[in-house]
Amino acid sequence: MAHTDQTTRSVLRREIAGTIRLLTDEHDFRAMRRYRSFTFDDHATYLHEVEALLRARASQGTHTTVALFDPEEYADFCSASGLDPDAHASRSRFTAELAAGGPTVPYEGQPLSDLLPDLVDEAVRQATWEYTSTLLARLGSCSTCGEDLGRAAFTRATRLLLRVLETAPPGDRHLVCSVSGSPEPLVSVLHADEDIDGVPHMDEAEALEFTSVLALGLATHSPGGLVMRVSTPGGADRVHGWRLRGYRLDPLTAGEVFDAYCTDIESGDLISPESNVDYCAPPDLGDDHLPPGHHH
């Protein structure tokens, strides 16, 4: 009977999904060492043990997601919840909160060195989306027609992004949207891989963040641009670009695309062009003129 109970529990454990919070850099790791209950004293050893634990759970058929652990957020969480920050239970509860609404990445057997950049990118993506969404919401309504300015800009950005992808040459597309702002510029990246049916496939979270950044640039008439790099096996990469101007995307000439790609942003010095890359004027987006009448 005892053997049967142990077998049943073992099966049940495989049905339980879990989340592991991860201190990705040395600075955050040192911040956690002020708690006596956090017993690790070396970041490299800590990461090694986390990876071993992830492999062990995967070998047992247990699904695990990984979340970033931010010591400052943790301290604020404990203060607001009346929890003792120097307690294992508090860290577990904070991790559960992260799993419910924070950025996570599933562990699928990949090395930790591959998982960490994906986890950081996911956290940055979510933070950017939340930031741009907040700014778009603060724009309020148009004083003339009463339309929600943020929603209208997002709809416009969605239309423009679809037109860029629909008119792009065949291949895998790598897009970058940058918008000047305060306190610092916003940059968003979108990968659109072309499947065998010719339809570009995108990560939904990436597309949402990208569209929000583009929408903010359009709504605020901020300086910015959109660059698309199209790659095909065995062929030269093609690079196209547009400038954000008002509520539009204005195409860059081939020379302007070359200058943008081959100039160091900080120093202004020329950079040698990449081999096997063509700098091209972008495809015609078609009839993208705004309808006559009132515009925001």
JSON list of C-alpha atoms in Angstrom, two decimals, residues 41-195:
[
{"chain": "A", "resi": 41, "resn": "ASP", "atom": "CA", "xyz": [27.65, 33.06, -1.77]},
{"chain": "A", "resi": 42, "resn": "ASP", "atom": "CA", "xyz": [28.78, 32.68, -5.40]},
{"chain": "A", "resi": 43, "resn": "HIS", "atom": "CA", "xyz": [26.73, 33.68, -8.44]},
{"chain": "A", "resi": 44, "resn": "ALA", "atom": "CA", "xyz": [28.31, 31.16, -10.82]},
{"chain": "A", "resi": 45, "resn": "THR", "atom": "CA", "xyz": [27.62, 28.32, -8.37]},
{"chain": "A", "resi": 46, "resn": "TYR", "atom": "CA", "xyz": [24.06, 29.57, -7.92]},
{"chain": "A", "resi": 47, "resn": "LEU", "atom": "CA", "xyz": [23.43, 29.53, -11.70]},
{"chain": "A", "resi": 48, "resn": "HIS", "atom": "CA", "xyz": [24.97, 26.05, -11.95]},
{"chain": "A", "resi": 49, "resn": "GLU", "atom": "CA", "xyz": [22.63, 24.73, -9.25]},
{"chain": "A", "resi": 50, "resn": "VAL", "atom": "CA", "xyz": [19.59, 26.36, -10.86]},
{"chain": "A", "resi": 51, "resn": "GLU", "atom": "CA", "xyz": [20.42, 24.72, -14.18]},
{"chain": "A", "resi": 52, "resn": "ALA", "atom": "CA", "xyz": [20.85, 21.35, -12.49]},
{"chain": "A", "resi": 53, "resn": "LEU", "atom": "CA", "xyz": [17.46, 21.74, -10.83]},
{"chain": "A", "resi": 54, "resn": "LEU", "atom": "CA", "xyz": [15.82, 22.65, -14.13]},
{"chain": "A", "resi": 55, "resn": "ARG", "atom": "CA", "xyz": [17.32, 19.59, -15.82]},
{"chain": "A", "resi": 56, "resn": "ALA", "atom": "CA", "xyz": [16.20, 17.36, -12.96]},
{"chain": "A", "resi": 57, "resn": "ARG", "atom": "CA", "xyz": [12.60, 18.62, -13.14]},
{"chain": "A", "resi": 58, "resn": "ALA", "atom": "CA", "xyz": [12.56, 18.21, -16.93]},
{"chain": "A", "resi": 59, "resn": "SER", "atom": "CA", "xyz": [13.85, 14.62, -16.63]},
{"chain": "A", "resi": 60, "resn": "GLN", "atom": "CA", "xyz": [10.87, 13.89, -14.35]},
{"chain": "A", "resi": 61, "resn": "GLY", "atom": "CA", "xyz": [8.45, 15.27, -16.93]},
{"chain": "A", "resi": 62, "resn": "THR", "atom": "CA", "xyz": [7.69, 18.39, -14.88]},
{"chain": "A", "resi": 63, "resn": "HIS", "atom": "CA", "xyz": [6.98, 21.68, -16.69]},
{"chain": "A", "resi": 64, "resn": "THR", "atom": "CA", "xyz": [8.89, 24.69, -15.34]},
{"chain": "A", "resi": 65, "resn": "THR", "atom": "CA", "xyz": [8.85, 28.37, -16.24]},
{"chain": "A", "resi": 66, "resn": "VAL", "atom": "CA", "xyz": [11.61, 30.78, -15.31]},
{"chain": "A", "resi": 67, "resn": "ALA", "atom": "CA", "xyz": [11.03, 34.36, -14.13]},
{"chain": "A", "resi": 68, "resn": "LEU", "atom": "CA", "xyz": [13.36, 37.24, -13.36]},
{"chain": "A", "resi": 69, "resn": "PHE", "atom": "CA", "xyz": [13.81, 38.00, -9.68]},
{"chain": "A", "resi": 70, "resn": "ASP", "atom": "CA", "xyz": [14.20, 41.71, -8.94]},
{"chain": "A", "resi": 71, "resn": "PRO", "atom": "CA", "xyz": [15.42, 42.37, -5.37]},
{"chain": "A", "resi": 72, "resn": "GLU", "atom": "CA", "xyz": [13.94, 45.88, -5.28]},
{"chain": "A", "resi": 73, "resn": "GLU", "atom": "CA", "xyz": [10.52, 44.68, -6.42]},
{"chain": "A", "resi": 74, "resn": "TYR", "atom": "CA", "xyz": [10.78, 41.88, -3.87]},
{"chain": "A", "resi": 75, "resn": "ALA", "atom": "CA", "xyz": [11.52, 44.30, -1.02]},
{"chain": "A", "resi": 76, "resn": "ASP", "atom": "CA", "xyz": [8.58, 46.50, -2.06]},
{"chain": "A", "resi": 77, "resn": "PHE", "atom": "CA", "xyz": [6.32, 43.45, -2.30]},
{"chain": "A", "resi": 78, "resn": "CYS", "atom": "CA", "xyz": [7.23, 42.30, 1.20]},
{"chain": "A", "resi": 79, "resn": "SER", "atom": "CA", "xyz": [6.76, 45.79, 2.62]},
{"chain": "A", "resi": 80, "resn": "ALA", "atom": "CA", "xyz": [3.32, 46.18, 1.02]},
{"chain": "A", "resi": 81, "resn": "SER", "atom": "CA", "xyz": [2.24, 42.67, 2.04]},
{"chain": "A", "resi": 82, "resn": "GLY", "atom": "CA", "xyz": [3.62, 42.79, 5.60]},
{"chain": "A", "resi": 83, "resn": "LEU", "atom": "CA", "xyz": [5.93, 39.84, 4.92]},
{"chain": "A", "resi": 84, "resn": "ASP", "atom": "CA", "xyz": [9.37, 39.11, 6.33]},
{"chain": "A", "resi": 85, "resn": "PRO", "atom": "CA", "xyz": [11.76, 39.45, 3.36]},
{"chain": "A", "resi": 86, "resn": "ASP", "atom": "CA", "xyz": [14.27, 37.16, 5.08]},
{"chain": "A", "resi": 87, "resn": "ALA", "atom": "CA", "xyz": [12.04, 34.10, 4.75]},
{"chain": "A", "resi": 88, "resn": "HIS", "atom": "CA", "xyz": [11.81, 31.31, 2.18]},
{"chain": "A", "resi": 89, "resn": "ALA", "atom": "CA", "xyz": [8.01, 31.49, 2.23]},
{"chain": "A", "resi": 90, "resn": "SER", "atom": "CA", "xyz": [8.06, 35.17, 1.28]},
{"chain": "A", "resi": 91, "resn": "ARG", "atom": "CA", "xyz": [10.28, 34.49, -1.72]},
{"chain": "A", "resi": 92, "resn": "SER", "atom": "CA", "xyz": [8.00, 31.63, -2.77]},
{"chain": "A", "resi": 93, "resn": "ARG", "atom": "CA", "xyz": [4.93, 33.86, -2.54]},
{"chain": "A", "resi": 94, "resn": "PHE", "atom": "CA", "xyz": [6.65, 36.59, -4.56]},
{"chain": "A", "resi": 95, "resn": "THR", "atom": "CA", "xyz": [7.58, 34.02, -7.20]},
{"chain": "A", "resi": 96, "resn": "ALA", "atom": "CA", "xyz": [3.96, 32.88, -7.37]},
{"chain": "A", "resi": 97, "resn": "GLU", "atom": "CA", "xyz": [2.90, 36.48, -8.01]},
{"chain": "A", "resi": 98, "resn": "LEU", "atom": "CA", "xyz": [5.48, 36.70, -10.84]},
{"chain": "A", "resi": 99, "resn": "ALA", "atom": "CA", "xyz": [4.15, 33.52, -12.39]},
{"chain": "A", "resi": 100, "resn": "ALA", "atom": "CA", "xyz": [0.63, 34.94, -12.40]},
{"chain": "A", "resi": 101, "resn": "GLY", "atom": "CA", "xyz": [1.35, 38.18, -14.24]},
{"chain": "A", "resi": 102, "resn": "GLY", "atom": "CA", "xyz": [5.03, 38.75, -14.85]},
{"chain": "A", "resi": 103, "resn": "PRO", "atom": "CA", "xyz": [7.32, 37.83, -17.74]},
{"chain": "A", "resi": 104, "resn": "THR", "atom": "CA", "xyz": [8.29, 34.15, -17.81]},
{"chain": "A", "resi": 105, "resn": "VAL", "atom": "CA", "xyz": [10.05, 31.82, -20.24]},
{"chain": "A", "resi": 106, "resn": "PRO", "atom": "CA", "xyz": [9.39, 28.05, -20.38]},
{"chain": "A", "resi": 107, "resn": "TYR", "atom": "CA", "xyz": [12.34, 25.74, -19.74]},
{"chain": "A", "resi": 108, "resn": "GLU", "atom": "CA", "xyz": [12.57, 23.29, -22.64]},
{"chain": "A", "resi": 109, "resn": "GLY", "atom": "CA", "xyz": [15.97, 21.75, -22.00]},
{"chain": "A", "resi": 110, "resn": "GLN", "atom": "CA", "xyz": [17.97, 24.65, -23.45]},
{"chain": "A", "resi": 111, "resn": "PRO", "atom": "CA", "xyz": [21.24, 25.71, -21.78]},
{"chain": "A", "resi": 112, "resn": "LEU", "atom": "CA", "xyz": [20.86, 28.47, -19.21]},
{"chain": "A", "resi": 113, "resn": "SER", "atom": "CA", "xyz": [23.16, 30.64, -21.34]},
{"chain": "A", "resi": 114, "resn": "ASP", "atom": "CA", "xyz": [20.49, 30.54, -24.06]},
{"chain": "A", "resi": 115, "resn": "LEU", "atom": "CA", "xyz": [17.54, 30.96, -21.72]},
{"chain": "A", "resi": 116, "resn": "LEU", "atom": "CA", "xyz": [18.84, 34.05, -19.90]},
{"chain": "A", "resi": 117, "resn": "PRO", "atom": "CA", "xyz": [18.84, 36.42, -22.93]},
{"chain": "A", "resi": 118, "resn": "ASP", "atom": "CA", "xyz": [15.32, 35.26, -23.83]},
{"chain": "A", "resi": 119, "resn": "LEU", "atom": "CA", "xyz": [14.17, 35.94, -20.28]},
{"chain": "A", "resi": 120, "resn": "VAL", "atom": "CA", "xyz": [15.70, 39.43, -20.22]},
{"chain": "A", "resi": 121, "resn": "ASP", "atom": "CA", "xyz": [14.19, 40.20, -23.65]},
{"chain": "A", "resi": 122, "resn": "GLU", "atom": "CA", "xyz": [10.77, 39.08, -22.43]},
{"chain": "A", "resi": 123, "resn": "ALA", "atom": "CA", "xyz": [11.03, 41.31, -19.37]},
{"chain": "A", "resi": 124, "resn": "VAL", "atom": "CA", "xyz": [12.10, 44.32, -21.46]},
{"chain": "A", "resi": 125, "resn": "ARG", "atom": "CA", "xyz": [9.31, 43.62, -23.96]},
{"chain": "A", "resi": 126, "resn": "GLN", "atom": "CA", "xyz": [6.64, 43.56, -21.28]},
{"chain": "A", "resi": 127, "resn": "ALA", "atom": "CA", "xyz": [8.01, 46.68, -19.58]},
{"chain": "A", "resi": 128, "resn": "THR", "atom": "CA", "xyz": [8.06, 48.55, -22.90]},
{"chain": "A", "resi": 129, "resn": "TRP", "atom": "CA", "xyz": [4.51, 47.49, -23.71]},
{"chain": "A", "resi": 130, "resn": "GLU", "atom": "CA", "xyz": [3.24, 48.56, -20.28]},
{"chain": "A", "resi": 131, "resn": "TYR", "atom": "CA", "xyz": [5.07, 51.91, -20.56]},
{"chain": "A", "resi": 132, "resn": "THR", "atom": "CA", "xyz": [3.80, 52.72, -24.07]},
{"chain": "A", "resi": 133, "resn": "SER", "atom": "CA", "xyz": [0.26, 51.58, -23.17]},
{"chain": "A", "resi": 134, "resn": "THR", "atom": "CA", "xyz": [0.26, 53.94, -20.20]},
{"chain": "A", "resi": 135, "resn": "LEU", "atom": "CA", "xyz": [1.43, 56.87, -22.33]},
{"chain": "A", "resi": 136, "resn": "LEU", "atom": "CA", "xyz": [-1.14, 56.11, -25.03]},
{"chain": "A", "resi": 137, "resn": "ALA", "atom": "CA", "xyz": [-3.92, 55.97, -22.43]},
{"chain": "A", "resi": 138, "resn": "ARG", "atom": "CA", "xyz": [-2.85, 59.35, -21.04]},
{"chain": "A", "resi": 139, "resn": "LEU", "atom": "CA", "xyz": [-3.39, 61.04, -24.42]},
{"chain": "A", "resi": 140, "resn": "GLY", "atom": "CA", "xyz": [-7.11, 61.14, -23.73]},
{"chain": "A", "resi": 141, "resn": "SER", "atom": "CA", "xyz": [-9.70, 62.04, -26.34]},
{"chain": "A", "resi": 142, "resn": "CYS", "atom": "CA", "xyz": [-9.57, 64.31, -29.36]},
{"chain": "A", "resi": 143, "resn": "SER", "atom": "CA", "xyz": [-10.96, 67.73, -28.47]},
{"chain": "A", "resi": 144, "resn": "THR", "atom": "CA", "xyz": [-12.63, 67.98, -31.89]},
{"chain": "A", "resi": 145, "resn": "CYS", "atom": "CA", "xyz": [-14.26, 64.58, -32.45]},
{"chain": "A", "resi": 146, "resn": "GLY", "atom": "CA", "xyz": [-13.96, 62.89, -29.04]},
{"chain": "A", "resi": 147, "resn": "GLU", "atom": "CA", "xyz": [-12.15, 59.80, -30.40]},
{"chain": "A", "resi": 148, "resn": "ASP", "atom": "CA", "xyz": [-9.69, 58.06, -28.08]},
{"chain": "A", "resi": 149, "resn": "LEU", "atom": "CA", "xyz": [-6.30, 59.21, -29.41]},
{"chain": "A", "resi": 150, "resn": "GLY", "atom": "CA", "xyz": [-4.34, 56.24, -28.16]},
{"chain": "A", "resi": 151, "resn": "ARG", "atom": "CA", "xyz": [-6.75, 53.69, -29.61]},
{"chain": "A", "resi": 152, "resn": "ALA", "atom": "CA", "xyz": [-6.85, 55.53, -32.94]},
{"chain": "A", "resi": 153, "resn": "ALA", "atom": "CA", "xyz": [-3.04, 55.59, -33.11]},
{"chain": "A", "resi": 154, "resn": "PHE", "atom": "CA", "xyz": [-2.84, 51.87, -32.32]},
{"chain": "A", "resi": 155, "resn": "THR", "atom": "CA", "xyz": [-5.34, 51.10, -35.08]},
{"chain": "A", "resi": 156, "resn": "ARG", "atom": "CA", "xyz": [-3.31, 53.23, -37.49]},
{"chain": "A", "resi": 157, "resn": "ALA", "atom": "CA", "xyz": [-0.04, 51.55, -36.45]},
{"chain": "A", "resi": 158, "resn": "THR", "atom": "CA", "xyz": [-1.58, 48.11, -36.94]},
{"chain": "A", "resi": 159, "resn": "ARG", "atom": "CA", "xyz": [-2.67, 49.03, -40.46]},
{"chain": "A", "resi": 160, "resn": "LEU", "atom": "CA", "xyz": [0.78, 50.38, -41.35]},
{"chain": "A", "resi": 161, "resn": "LEU", "atom": "CA", "xyz": [2.58, 47.33, -39.98]},
{"chain": "A", "resi": 162, "resn": "LEU", "atom": "CA", "xyz": [0.33, 44.99, -41.96]},
{"chain": "A", "resi": 163, "resn": "ARG", "atom": "CA", "xyz": [0.98, 46.99, -45.14]},
{"chain": "A", "resi": 164, "resn": "VAL", "atom": "CA", "xyz": [4.75, 46.83, -44.55]},
{"chain": "A", "resi": 165, "resn": "LEU", "atom": "CA", "xyz": [4.61, 43.04, -44.17]},
{"chain": "A", "resi": 166, "resn": "GLU", "atom": "CA", "xyz": [2.17, 42.50, -47.04]},
{"chain": "A", "resi": 167, "resn": "THR", "atom": "CA", "xyz": [4.27, 44.46, -49.53]},
{"chain": "A", "resi": 168, "resn": "ALA", "atom": "CA", "xyz": [7.66, 43.12, -48.37]},
{"chain": "A", "resi": 169, "resn": "PRO", "atom": "CA", "xyz": [9.70, 40.83, -50.63]},
{"chain": "A", "resi": 170, "resn": "PRO", "atom": "CA", "xyz": [9.54, 37.10, -49.77]},
{"chain": "A", "resi": 171, "resn": "GLY", "atom": "CA", "xyz": [11.78, 36.00, -46.92]},
{"chain": "A", "resi": 172, "resn": "ASP", "atom": "CA", "xyz": [12.22, 36.25, -43.17]},
{"chain": "A", "resi": 173, "resn": "ARG", "atom": "CA", "xyz": [11.65, 39.82, -41.94]},
{"chain": "A", "resi": 174, "resn": "HIS", "atom": "CA", "xyz": [13.47, 41.51, -39.07]},
{"chain": "A", "resi": 175, "resn": "LEU", "atom": "CA", "xyz": [11.93, 44.88, -38.19]},
{"chain": "A", "resi": 176, "resn": "VAL", "atom": "CA", "xyz": [13.16, 47.59, -35.83]},
{"chain": "A", "resi": 177, "resn": "CYS", "atom": "CA", "xyz": [11.06, 50.59, -34.78]},
{"chain": "A", "resi": 178, "resn": "SER", "atom": "CA", "xyz": [12.73, 53.44, -32.90]},
{"chain": "A", "resi": 179, "resn": "VAL", "atom": "CA", "xyz": [10.99, 56.49, -31.45]},
{"chain": "A", "resi": 180, "resn": "SER", "atom": "CA", "xyz": [12.75, 59.44, -29.86]},
{"chain": "A", "resi": 181, "resn": "GLY", "atom": "CA", "xyz": [11.39, 60.29, -26.45]},
{"chain": "A", "resi": 182, "resn": "SER", "atom": "CA", "xyz": [12.09, 61.30, -22.88]},
{"chain": "A", "resi": 183, "resn": "PRO", "atom": "CA", "xyz": [13.85, 60.17, -20.79]},
{"chain": "A", "resi": 184, "resn": "GLU", "atom": "CA", "xyz": [15.33, 57.92, -23.50]},
{"chain": "A", "resi": 185, "resn": "PRO", "atom": "CA", "xyz": [14.38, 56.55, -26.93]},
{"chain": "A", "resi": 186, "resn": "LEU", "atom": "CA", "xyz": [12.13, 53.52, -27.30]},
{"chain": "A", "resi": 187, "resn": "VAL", "atom": "CA", "xyz": [13.23, 50.65, -29.53]},
{"chain": "A", "resi": 188, "resn": "SER", "atom": "CA", "xyz": [11.20, 47.58, -30.43]},
{"chain": "A", "resi": 189, "resn": "VAL", "atom": "CA", "xyz": [12.14, 44.54, -32.52]},
{"chain": "A", "resi": 190, "resn": "LEU", "atom": "CA", "xyz": [9.81, 42.22, -34.43]},
{"chain": "A", "resi": 191, "resn": "HIS", "atom": "CA", "xyz": [10.65, 38.96, -36.20]},
{"chain": "A", "resi": 192, "resn": "ALA", "atom": "CA", "xyz": [8.26, 37.82, -38.91]},
{"chain": "A", "resi": 193, "resn": "ASP", "atom": "CA", "xyz": [9.28, 34.45, -40.33]},
{"chain": "A", "resi": 194, "resn": "GLU", "atom": "CA", "xyz": [7.75, 33.45, -43.62]},
{"chain": "A", "resi": 195, "resn": "ASP", "atom": "CA", "xyz": [6.16, 30.02, -43.60]}
]
